[in-house]
XYZ file of N, CA and C in Angstrom:
657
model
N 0.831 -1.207 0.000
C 0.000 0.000 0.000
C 0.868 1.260 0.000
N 2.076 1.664 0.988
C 2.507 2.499 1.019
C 3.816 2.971 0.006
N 4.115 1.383 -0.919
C 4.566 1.521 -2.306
C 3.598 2.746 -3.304
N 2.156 1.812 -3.569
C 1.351 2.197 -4.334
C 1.306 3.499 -4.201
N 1.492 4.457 -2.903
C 1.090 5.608 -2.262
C 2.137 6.326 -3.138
N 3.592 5.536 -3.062
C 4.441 7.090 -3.295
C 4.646 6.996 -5.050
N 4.364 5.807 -5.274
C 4.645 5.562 -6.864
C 3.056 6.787 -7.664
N 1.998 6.797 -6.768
C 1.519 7.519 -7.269
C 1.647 9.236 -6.884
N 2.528 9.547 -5.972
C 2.674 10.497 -5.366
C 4.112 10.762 -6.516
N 4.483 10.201 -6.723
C 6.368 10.592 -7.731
C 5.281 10.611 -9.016
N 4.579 9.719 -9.728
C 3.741 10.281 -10.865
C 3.417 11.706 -10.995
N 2.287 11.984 -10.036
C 2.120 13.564 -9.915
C 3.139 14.405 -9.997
N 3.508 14.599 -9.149
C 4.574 15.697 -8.787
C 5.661 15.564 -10.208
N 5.757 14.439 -11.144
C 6.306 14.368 -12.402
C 5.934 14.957 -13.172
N 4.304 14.982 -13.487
C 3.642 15.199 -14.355
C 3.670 16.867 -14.401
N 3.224 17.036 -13.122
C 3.335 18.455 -12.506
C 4.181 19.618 -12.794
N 5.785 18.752 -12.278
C 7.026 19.003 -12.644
C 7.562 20.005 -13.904
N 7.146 18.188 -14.917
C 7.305 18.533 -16.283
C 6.741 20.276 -16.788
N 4.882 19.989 -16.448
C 4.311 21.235 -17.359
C 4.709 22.428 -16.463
N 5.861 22.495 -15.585
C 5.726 23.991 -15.292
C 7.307 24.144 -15.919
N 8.222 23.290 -16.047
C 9.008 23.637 -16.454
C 9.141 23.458 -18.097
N 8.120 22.719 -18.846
C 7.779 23.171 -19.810
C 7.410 24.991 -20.502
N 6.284 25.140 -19.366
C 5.546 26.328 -19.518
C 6.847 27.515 -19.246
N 8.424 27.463 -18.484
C 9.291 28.564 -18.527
C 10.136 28.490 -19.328
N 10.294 26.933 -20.083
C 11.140 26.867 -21.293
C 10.835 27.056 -22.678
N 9.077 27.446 -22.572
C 8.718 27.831 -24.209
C 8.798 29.419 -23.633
N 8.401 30.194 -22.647
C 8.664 31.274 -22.499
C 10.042 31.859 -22.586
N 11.150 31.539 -22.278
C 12.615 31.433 -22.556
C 12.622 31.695 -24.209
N 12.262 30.604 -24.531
C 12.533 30.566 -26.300
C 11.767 31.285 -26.757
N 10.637 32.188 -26.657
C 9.937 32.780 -27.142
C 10.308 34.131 -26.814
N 11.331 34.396 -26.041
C 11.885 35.697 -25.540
C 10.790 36.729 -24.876
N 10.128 35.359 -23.986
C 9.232 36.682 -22.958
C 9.718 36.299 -21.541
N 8.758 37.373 -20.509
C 10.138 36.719 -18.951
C 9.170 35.669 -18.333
N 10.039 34.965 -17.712
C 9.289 33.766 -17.353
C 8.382 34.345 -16.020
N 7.595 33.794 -16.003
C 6.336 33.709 -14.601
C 6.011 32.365 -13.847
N 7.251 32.270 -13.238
C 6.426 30.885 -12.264
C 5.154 30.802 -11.551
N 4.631 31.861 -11.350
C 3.106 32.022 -10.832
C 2.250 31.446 -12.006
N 2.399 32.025 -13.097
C 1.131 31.940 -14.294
C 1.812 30.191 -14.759
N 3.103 30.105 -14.487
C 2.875 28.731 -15.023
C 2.045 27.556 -13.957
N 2.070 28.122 -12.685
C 1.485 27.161 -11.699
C -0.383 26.967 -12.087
N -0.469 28.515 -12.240
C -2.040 28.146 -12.684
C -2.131 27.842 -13.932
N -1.584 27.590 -15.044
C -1.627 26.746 -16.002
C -1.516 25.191 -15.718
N -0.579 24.910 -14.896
C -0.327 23.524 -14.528
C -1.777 22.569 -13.930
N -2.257 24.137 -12.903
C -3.450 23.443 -12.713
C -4.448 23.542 -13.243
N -4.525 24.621 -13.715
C -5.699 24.772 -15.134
C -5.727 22.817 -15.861
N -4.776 22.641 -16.103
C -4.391 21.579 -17.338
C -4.459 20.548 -16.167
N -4.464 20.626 -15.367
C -4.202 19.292 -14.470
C -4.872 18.094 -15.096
N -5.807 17.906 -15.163
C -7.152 16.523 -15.746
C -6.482 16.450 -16.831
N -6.633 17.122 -17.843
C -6.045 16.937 -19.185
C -4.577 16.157 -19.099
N -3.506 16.203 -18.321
C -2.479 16.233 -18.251
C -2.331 14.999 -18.095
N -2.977 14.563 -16.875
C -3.190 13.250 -16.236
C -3.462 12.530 -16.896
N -4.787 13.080 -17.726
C -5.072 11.959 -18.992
C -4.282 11.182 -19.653
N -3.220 12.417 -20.600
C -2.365 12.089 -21.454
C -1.672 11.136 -20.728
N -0.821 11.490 -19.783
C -0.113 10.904 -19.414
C -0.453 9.418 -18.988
N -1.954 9.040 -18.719
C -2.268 7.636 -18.245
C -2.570 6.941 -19.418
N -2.981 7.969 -20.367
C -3.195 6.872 -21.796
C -1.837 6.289 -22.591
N -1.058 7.670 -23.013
C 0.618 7.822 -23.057
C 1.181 6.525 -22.805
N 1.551 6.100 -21.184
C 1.548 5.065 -20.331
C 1.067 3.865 -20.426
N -0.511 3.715 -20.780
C -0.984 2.415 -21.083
C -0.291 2.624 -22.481
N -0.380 3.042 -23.672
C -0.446 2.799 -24.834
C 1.211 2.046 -24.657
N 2.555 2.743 -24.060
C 3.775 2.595 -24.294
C 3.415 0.709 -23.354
N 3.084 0.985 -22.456
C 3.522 -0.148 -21.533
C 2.605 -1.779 -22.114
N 1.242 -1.405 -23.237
C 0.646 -2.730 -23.902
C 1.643 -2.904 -24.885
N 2.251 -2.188 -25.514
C 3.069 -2.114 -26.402
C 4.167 -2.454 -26.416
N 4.873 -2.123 -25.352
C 6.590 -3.142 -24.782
C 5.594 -4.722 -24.131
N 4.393 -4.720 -23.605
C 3.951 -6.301 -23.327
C 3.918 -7.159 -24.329
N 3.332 -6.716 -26.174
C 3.114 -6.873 -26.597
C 4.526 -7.425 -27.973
N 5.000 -6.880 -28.304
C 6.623 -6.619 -28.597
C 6.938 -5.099 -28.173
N 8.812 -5.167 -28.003
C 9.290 -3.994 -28.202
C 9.040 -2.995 -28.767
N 9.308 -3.229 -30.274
C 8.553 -2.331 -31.313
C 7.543 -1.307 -31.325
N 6.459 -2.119 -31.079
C 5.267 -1.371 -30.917
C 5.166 -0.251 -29.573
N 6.241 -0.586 -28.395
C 5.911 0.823 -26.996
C 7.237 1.859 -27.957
N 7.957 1.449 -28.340
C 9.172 2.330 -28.976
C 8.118 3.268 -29.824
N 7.484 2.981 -30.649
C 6.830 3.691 -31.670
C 5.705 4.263 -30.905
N 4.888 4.026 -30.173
C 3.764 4.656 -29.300
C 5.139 5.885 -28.410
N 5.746 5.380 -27.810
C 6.778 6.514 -26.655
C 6.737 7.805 -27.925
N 7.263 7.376 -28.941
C 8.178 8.645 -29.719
C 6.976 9.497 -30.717
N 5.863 8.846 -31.074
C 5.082 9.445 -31.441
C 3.978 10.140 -30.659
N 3.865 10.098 -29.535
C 3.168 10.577 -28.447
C 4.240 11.384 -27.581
N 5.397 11.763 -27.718
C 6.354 12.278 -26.978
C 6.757 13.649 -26.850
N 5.694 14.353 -27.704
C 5.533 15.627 -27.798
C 3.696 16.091 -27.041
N 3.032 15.068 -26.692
C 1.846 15.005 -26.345
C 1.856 16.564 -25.134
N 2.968 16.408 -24.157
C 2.640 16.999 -23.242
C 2.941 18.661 -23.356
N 4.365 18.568 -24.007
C 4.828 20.288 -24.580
C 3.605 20.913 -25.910
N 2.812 20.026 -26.135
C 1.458 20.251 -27.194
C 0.526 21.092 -26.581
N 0.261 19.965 -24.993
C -0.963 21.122 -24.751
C -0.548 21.703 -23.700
N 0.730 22.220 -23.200
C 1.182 23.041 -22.247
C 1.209 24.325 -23.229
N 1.748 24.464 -24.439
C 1.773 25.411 -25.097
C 0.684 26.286 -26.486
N 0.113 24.684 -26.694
C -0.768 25.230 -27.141
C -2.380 25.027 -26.519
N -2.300 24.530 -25.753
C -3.648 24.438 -25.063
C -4.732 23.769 -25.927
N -4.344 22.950 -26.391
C -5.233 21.542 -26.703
C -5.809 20.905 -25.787
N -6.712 20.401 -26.256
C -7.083 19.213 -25.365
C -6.287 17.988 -25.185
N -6.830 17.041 -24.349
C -6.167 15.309 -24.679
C -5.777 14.298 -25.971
N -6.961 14.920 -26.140
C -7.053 13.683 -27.602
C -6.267 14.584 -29.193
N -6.616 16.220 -28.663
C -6.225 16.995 -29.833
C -4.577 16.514 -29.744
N -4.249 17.111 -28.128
C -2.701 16.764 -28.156
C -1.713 15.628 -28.930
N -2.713 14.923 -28.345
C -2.358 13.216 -29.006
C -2.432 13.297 -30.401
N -3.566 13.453 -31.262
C -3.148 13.782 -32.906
C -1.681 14.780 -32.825
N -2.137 16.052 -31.844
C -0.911 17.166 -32.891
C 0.440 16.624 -32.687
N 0.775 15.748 -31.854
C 2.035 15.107 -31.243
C 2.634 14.010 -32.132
N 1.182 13.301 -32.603
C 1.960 12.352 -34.288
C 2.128 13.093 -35.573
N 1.112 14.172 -35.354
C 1.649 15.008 -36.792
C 2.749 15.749 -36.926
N 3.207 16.069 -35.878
C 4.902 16.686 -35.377
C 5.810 15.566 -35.470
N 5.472 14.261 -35.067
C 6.673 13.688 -35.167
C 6.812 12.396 -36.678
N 5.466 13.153 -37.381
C 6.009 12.329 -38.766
C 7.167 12.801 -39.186
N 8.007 11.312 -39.575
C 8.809 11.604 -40.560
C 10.523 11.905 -39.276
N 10.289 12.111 -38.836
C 11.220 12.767 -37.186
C 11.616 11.760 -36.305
N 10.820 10.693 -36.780
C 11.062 9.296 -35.703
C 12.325 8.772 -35.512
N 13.688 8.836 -36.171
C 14.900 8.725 -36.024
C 15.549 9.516 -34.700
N 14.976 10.916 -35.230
C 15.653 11.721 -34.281
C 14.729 11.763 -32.639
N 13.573 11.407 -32.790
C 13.200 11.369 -31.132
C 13.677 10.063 -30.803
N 13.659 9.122 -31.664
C 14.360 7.832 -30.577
C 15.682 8.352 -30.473
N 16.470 8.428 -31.097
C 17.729 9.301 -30.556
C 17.784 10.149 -29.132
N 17.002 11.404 -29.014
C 16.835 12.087 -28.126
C 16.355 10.967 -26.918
N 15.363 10.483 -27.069
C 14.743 9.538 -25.969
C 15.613 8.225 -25.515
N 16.753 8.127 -26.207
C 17.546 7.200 -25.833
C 18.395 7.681 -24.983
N 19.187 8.707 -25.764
C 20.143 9.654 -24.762
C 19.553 10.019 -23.287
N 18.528 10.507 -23.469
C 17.492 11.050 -21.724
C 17.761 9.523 -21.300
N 17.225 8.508 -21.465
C 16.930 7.621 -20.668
C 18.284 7.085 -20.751
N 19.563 7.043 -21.331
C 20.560 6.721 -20.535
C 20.949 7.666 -19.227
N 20.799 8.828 -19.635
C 21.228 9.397 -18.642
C 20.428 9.529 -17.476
N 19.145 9.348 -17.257
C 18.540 8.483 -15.926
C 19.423 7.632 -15.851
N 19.565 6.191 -16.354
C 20.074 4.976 -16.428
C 21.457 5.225 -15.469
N 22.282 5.950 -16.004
C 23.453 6.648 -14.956
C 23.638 7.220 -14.469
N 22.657 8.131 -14.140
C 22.887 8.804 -12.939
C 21.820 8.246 -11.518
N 21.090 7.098 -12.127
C 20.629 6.417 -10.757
C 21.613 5.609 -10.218
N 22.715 4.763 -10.921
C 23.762 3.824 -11.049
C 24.410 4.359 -10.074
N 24.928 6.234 -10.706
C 25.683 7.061 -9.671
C 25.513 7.043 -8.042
N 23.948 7.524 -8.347
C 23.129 7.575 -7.137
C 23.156 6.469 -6.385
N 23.268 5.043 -6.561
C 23.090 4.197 -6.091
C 24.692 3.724 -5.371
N 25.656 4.045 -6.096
C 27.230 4.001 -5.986
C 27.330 4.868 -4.594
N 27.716 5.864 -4.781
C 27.494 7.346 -4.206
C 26.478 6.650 -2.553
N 25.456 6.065 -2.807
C 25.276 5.647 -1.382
C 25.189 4.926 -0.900
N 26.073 4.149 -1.525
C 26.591 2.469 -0.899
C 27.784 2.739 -0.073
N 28.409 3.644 -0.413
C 29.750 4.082 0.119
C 29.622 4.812 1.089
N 28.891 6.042 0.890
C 28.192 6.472 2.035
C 27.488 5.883 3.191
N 27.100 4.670 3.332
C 26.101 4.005 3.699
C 27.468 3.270 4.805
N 28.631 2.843 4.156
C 29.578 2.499 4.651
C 30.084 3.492 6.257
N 30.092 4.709 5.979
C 30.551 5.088 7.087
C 29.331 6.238 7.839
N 28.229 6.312 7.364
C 26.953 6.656 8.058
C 26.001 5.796 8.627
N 26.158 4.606 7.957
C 25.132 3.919 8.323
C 23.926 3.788 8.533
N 23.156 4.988 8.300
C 22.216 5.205 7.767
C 21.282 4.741 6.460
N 19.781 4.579 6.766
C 19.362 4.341 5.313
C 18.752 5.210 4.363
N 18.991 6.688 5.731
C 18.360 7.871 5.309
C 19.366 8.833 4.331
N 20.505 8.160 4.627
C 21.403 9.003 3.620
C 21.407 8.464 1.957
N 21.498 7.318 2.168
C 21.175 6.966 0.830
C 20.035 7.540 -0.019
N 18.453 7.519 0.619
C 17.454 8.465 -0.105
C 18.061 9.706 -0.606
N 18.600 10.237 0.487
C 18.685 12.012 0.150
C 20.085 11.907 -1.116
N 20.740 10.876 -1.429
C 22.004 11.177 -2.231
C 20.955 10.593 -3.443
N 20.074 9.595 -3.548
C 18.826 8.937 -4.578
C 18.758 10.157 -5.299
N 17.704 10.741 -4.821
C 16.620 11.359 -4.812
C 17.515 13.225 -5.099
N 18.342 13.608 -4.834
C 19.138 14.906 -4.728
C 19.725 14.292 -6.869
N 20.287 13.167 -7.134
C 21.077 12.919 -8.419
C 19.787 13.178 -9.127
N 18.517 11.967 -8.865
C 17.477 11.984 -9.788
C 16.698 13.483 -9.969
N 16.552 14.082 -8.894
C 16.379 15.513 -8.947
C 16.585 16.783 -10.307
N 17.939 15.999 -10.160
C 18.959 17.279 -10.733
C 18.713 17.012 -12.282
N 18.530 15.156 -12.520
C 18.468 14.690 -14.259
C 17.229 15.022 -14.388
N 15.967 14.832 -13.769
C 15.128 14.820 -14.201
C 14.676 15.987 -14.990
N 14.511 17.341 -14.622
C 14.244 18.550 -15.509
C 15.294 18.375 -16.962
N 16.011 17.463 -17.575
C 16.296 17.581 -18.789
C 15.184 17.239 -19.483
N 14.135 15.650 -18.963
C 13.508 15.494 -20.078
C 12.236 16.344 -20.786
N 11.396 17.446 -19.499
C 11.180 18.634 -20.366
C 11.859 19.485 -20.801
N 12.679 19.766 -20.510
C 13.693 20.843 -21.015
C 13.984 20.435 -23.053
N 14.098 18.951 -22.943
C 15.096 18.515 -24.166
C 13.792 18.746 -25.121
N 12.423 17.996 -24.737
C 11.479 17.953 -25.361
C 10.862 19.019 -25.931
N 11.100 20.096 -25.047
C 10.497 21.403 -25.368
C 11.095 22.167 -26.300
N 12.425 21.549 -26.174
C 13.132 22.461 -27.510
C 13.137 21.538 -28.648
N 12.886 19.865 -28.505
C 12.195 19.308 -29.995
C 11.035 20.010 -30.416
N 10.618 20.449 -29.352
C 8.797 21.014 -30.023
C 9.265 22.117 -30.808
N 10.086 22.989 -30.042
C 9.909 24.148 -31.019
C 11.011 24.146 -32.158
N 11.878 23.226 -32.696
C 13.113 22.868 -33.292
C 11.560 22.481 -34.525
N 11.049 21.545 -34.336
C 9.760 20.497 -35.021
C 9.067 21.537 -35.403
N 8.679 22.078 -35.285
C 7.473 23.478 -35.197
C 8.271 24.558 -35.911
N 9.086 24.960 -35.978
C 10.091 26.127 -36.526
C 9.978 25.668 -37.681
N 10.804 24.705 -37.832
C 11.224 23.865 -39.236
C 9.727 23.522 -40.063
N 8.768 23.100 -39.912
C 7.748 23.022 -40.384
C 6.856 24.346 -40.982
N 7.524 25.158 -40.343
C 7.230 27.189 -40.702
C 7.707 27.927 -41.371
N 9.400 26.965 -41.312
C 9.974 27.267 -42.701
C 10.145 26.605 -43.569
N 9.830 25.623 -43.876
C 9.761 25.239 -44.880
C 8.877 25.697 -46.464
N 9.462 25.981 -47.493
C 8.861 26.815 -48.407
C 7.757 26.348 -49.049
N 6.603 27.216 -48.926
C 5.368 26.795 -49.965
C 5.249 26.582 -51.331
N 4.566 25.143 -51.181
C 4.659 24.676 -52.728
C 4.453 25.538 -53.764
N 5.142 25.219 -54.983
C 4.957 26.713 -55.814
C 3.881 26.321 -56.493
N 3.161 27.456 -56.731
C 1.853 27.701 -57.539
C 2.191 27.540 -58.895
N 1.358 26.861 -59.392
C 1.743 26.751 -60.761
C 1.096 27.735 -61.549
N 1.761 28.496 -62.769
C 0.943 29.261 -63.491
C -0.240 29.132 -64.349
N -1.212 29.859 -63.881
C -3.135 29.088 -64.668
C -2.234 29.667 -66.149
N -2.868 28.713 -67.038
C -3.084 28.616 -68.726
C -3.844 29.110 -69.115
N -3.949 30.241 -69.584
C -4.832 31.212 -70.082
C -5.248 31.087 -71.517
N -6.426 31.192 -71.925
C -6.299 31.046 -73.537
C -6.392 32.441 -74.660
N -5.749 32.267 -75.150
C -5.209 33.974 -75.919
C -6.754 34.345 -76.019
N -6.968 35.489 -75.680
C -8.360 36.511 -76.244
C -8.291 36.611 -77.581
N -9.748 35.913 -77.873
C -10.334 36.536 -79.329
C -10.669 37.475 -79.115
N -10.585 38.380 -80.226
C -11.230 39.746 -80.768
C -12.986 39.192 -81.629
N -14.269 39.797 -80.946
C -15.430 39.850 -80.977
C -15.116 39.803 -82.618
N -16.444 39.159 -83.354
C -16.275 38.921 -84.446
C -17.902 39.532 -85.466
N -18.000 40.545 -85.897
C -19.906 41.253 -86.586
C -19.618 40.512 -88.065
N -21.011 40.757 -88.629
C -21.190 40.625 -89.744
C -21.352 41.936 -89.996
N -20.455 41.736 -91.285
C -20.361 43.176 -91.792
C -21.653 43.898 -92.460
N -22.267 43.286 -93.084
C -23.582 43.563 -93.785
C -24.833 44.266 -92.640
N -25.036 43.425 -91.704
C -25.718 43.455 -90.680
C -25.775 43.814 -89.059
N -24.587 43.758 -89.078
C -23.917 43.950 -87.459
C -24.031 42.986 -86.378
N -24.493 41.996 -86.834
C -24.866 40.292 -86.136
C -23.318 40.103 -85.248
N -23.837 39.918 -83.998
C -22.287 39.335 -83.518
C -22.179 37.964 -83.538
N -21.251 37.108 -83.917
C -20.921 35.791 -84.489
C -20.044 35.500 -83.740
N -20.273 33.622 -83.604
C -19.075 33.101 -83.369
C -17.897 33.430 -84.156
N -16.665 32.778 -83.202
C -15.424 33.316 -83.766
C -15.424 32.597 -85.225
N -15.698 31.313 -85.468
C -15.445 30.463 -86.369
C -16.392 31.024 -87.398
N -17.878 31.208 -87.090
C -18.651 31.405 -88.381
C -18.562 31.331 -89.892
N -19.055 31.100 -90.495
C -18.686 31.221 -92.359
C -20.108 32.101 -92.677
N -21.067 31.983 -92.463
C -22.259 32.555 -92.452
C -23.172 33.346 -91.372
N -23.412 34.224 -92.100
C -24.226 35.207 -91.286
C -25.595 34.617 -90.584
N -26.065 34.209 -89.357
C -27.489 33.733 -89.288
C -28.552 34.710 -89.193
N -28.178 36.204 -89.507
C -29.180 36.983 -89.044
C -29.806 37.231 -90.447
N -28.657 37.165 -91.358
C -28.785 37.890 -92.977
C -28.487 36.736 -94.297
N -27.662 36.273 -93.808
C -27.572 34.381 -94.406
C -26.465 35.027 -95.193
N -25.623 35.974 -95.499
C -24.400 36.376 -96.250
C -23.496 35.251 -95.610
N -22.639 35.520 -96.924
C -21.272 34.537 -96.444
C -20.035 35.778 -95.662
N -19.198 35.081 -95.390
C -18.182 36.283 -94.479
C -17.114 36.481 -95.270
């Protein structure tokens, strides 16, 4: 029970985490000053929404590594912009979730890249963390020192993976803004005829005519 408690208590405060330091790193790049106040009531503005993503996000990655590898790799990286989506643009859940695969068509090389690198570097700096208070543990003896050396490493890595993401969003998003519009092709115009009378009568005629229909002359 008191597993279940903090695993859902480190969820939150993740989720949490993420969209406020999302919400000062698109302000950063957007060259306005950051507001940790307005990002808190955004965080909670978005709270439900957030949660969502993140529990569907979660199931989708985790049936998907049950299921083969493959399939959570490709759910993680195409949903991996889900959360810097609607922190910044204020989507909904489900909108997020489309605008997050339409950002990462075609890009899927480079977020497994990025998402590999982040998750090594969790990978070693818990290793660290875990080193760091085994040794410690040696001449404190304590089991409380070990948490605080845990928990102080994971601390410090964790704000990369919004940080990194937020600048795929807007790296993804830039590049998609510049990229140049298809060129218009020029409409085919067909040369102007000059109006065509019968001379006898003043009948206006097709261009082609041979005969007058008003007067029956030839042309």
């Amino acid at each position: 029970m008191a597993f279940s408690i903090s695993i859902l208590i480190i969820w939150l405060i993740t989720n949490f985490g993420n969209s406020i330091v999302i919400g000062c790193v698109s302000e950063i790049l957007e060259g306005r000053r950051v507001e940790i106040t307005k990002n808190l009531k955004l965080t909670f503005h978005l709270s439900g929404r957030l949660l969502m993503v993140s529990l569907v996000v979660g199931a989708l990655v985790v049936l998907g590594f049950i299921l083969l590898i493959f399939p959570g790799l490709i759910m993680a990286i195409i949903f991996s912009l889900s959360t810097p989506v609607m922190v910044i643009e204020r989507l909904g859940a489900l909108d997020s979730l489309r605008r997050s695969k339409e950002m990462s068509d075609n890009m899927w090389w480079k977020i497994f890249l990025l998402l590999a690198a982040l998750f090594a570097m969790f990978v070693l700096s818990y290793l660290v963390a875990e080193a760091l208070s085994i040794i410690l543990y040696r001449y404190y003896r304590q089991i409380l020192v070990r948490h605080v050396i845990r928990i102080l490493l994971i601390t410090l890595v964790e704000p990369l993976y919004p940080i990194s993401i937020t600048h795929l969003y807007y790296g993804l998003r830039w590049r998609r803004m510049a990229r140049p519009l298809p060129s218009v092709h020029e409409e085919r115009y067909l040369p102007i005829q000059e109006a065509k009378f019968c001379y006898y009568c003043g009948q206006l005629l097709p261009y082609d005519a041979l005969y007058c229909p008003n007067c029956g002359r030839r042309l």
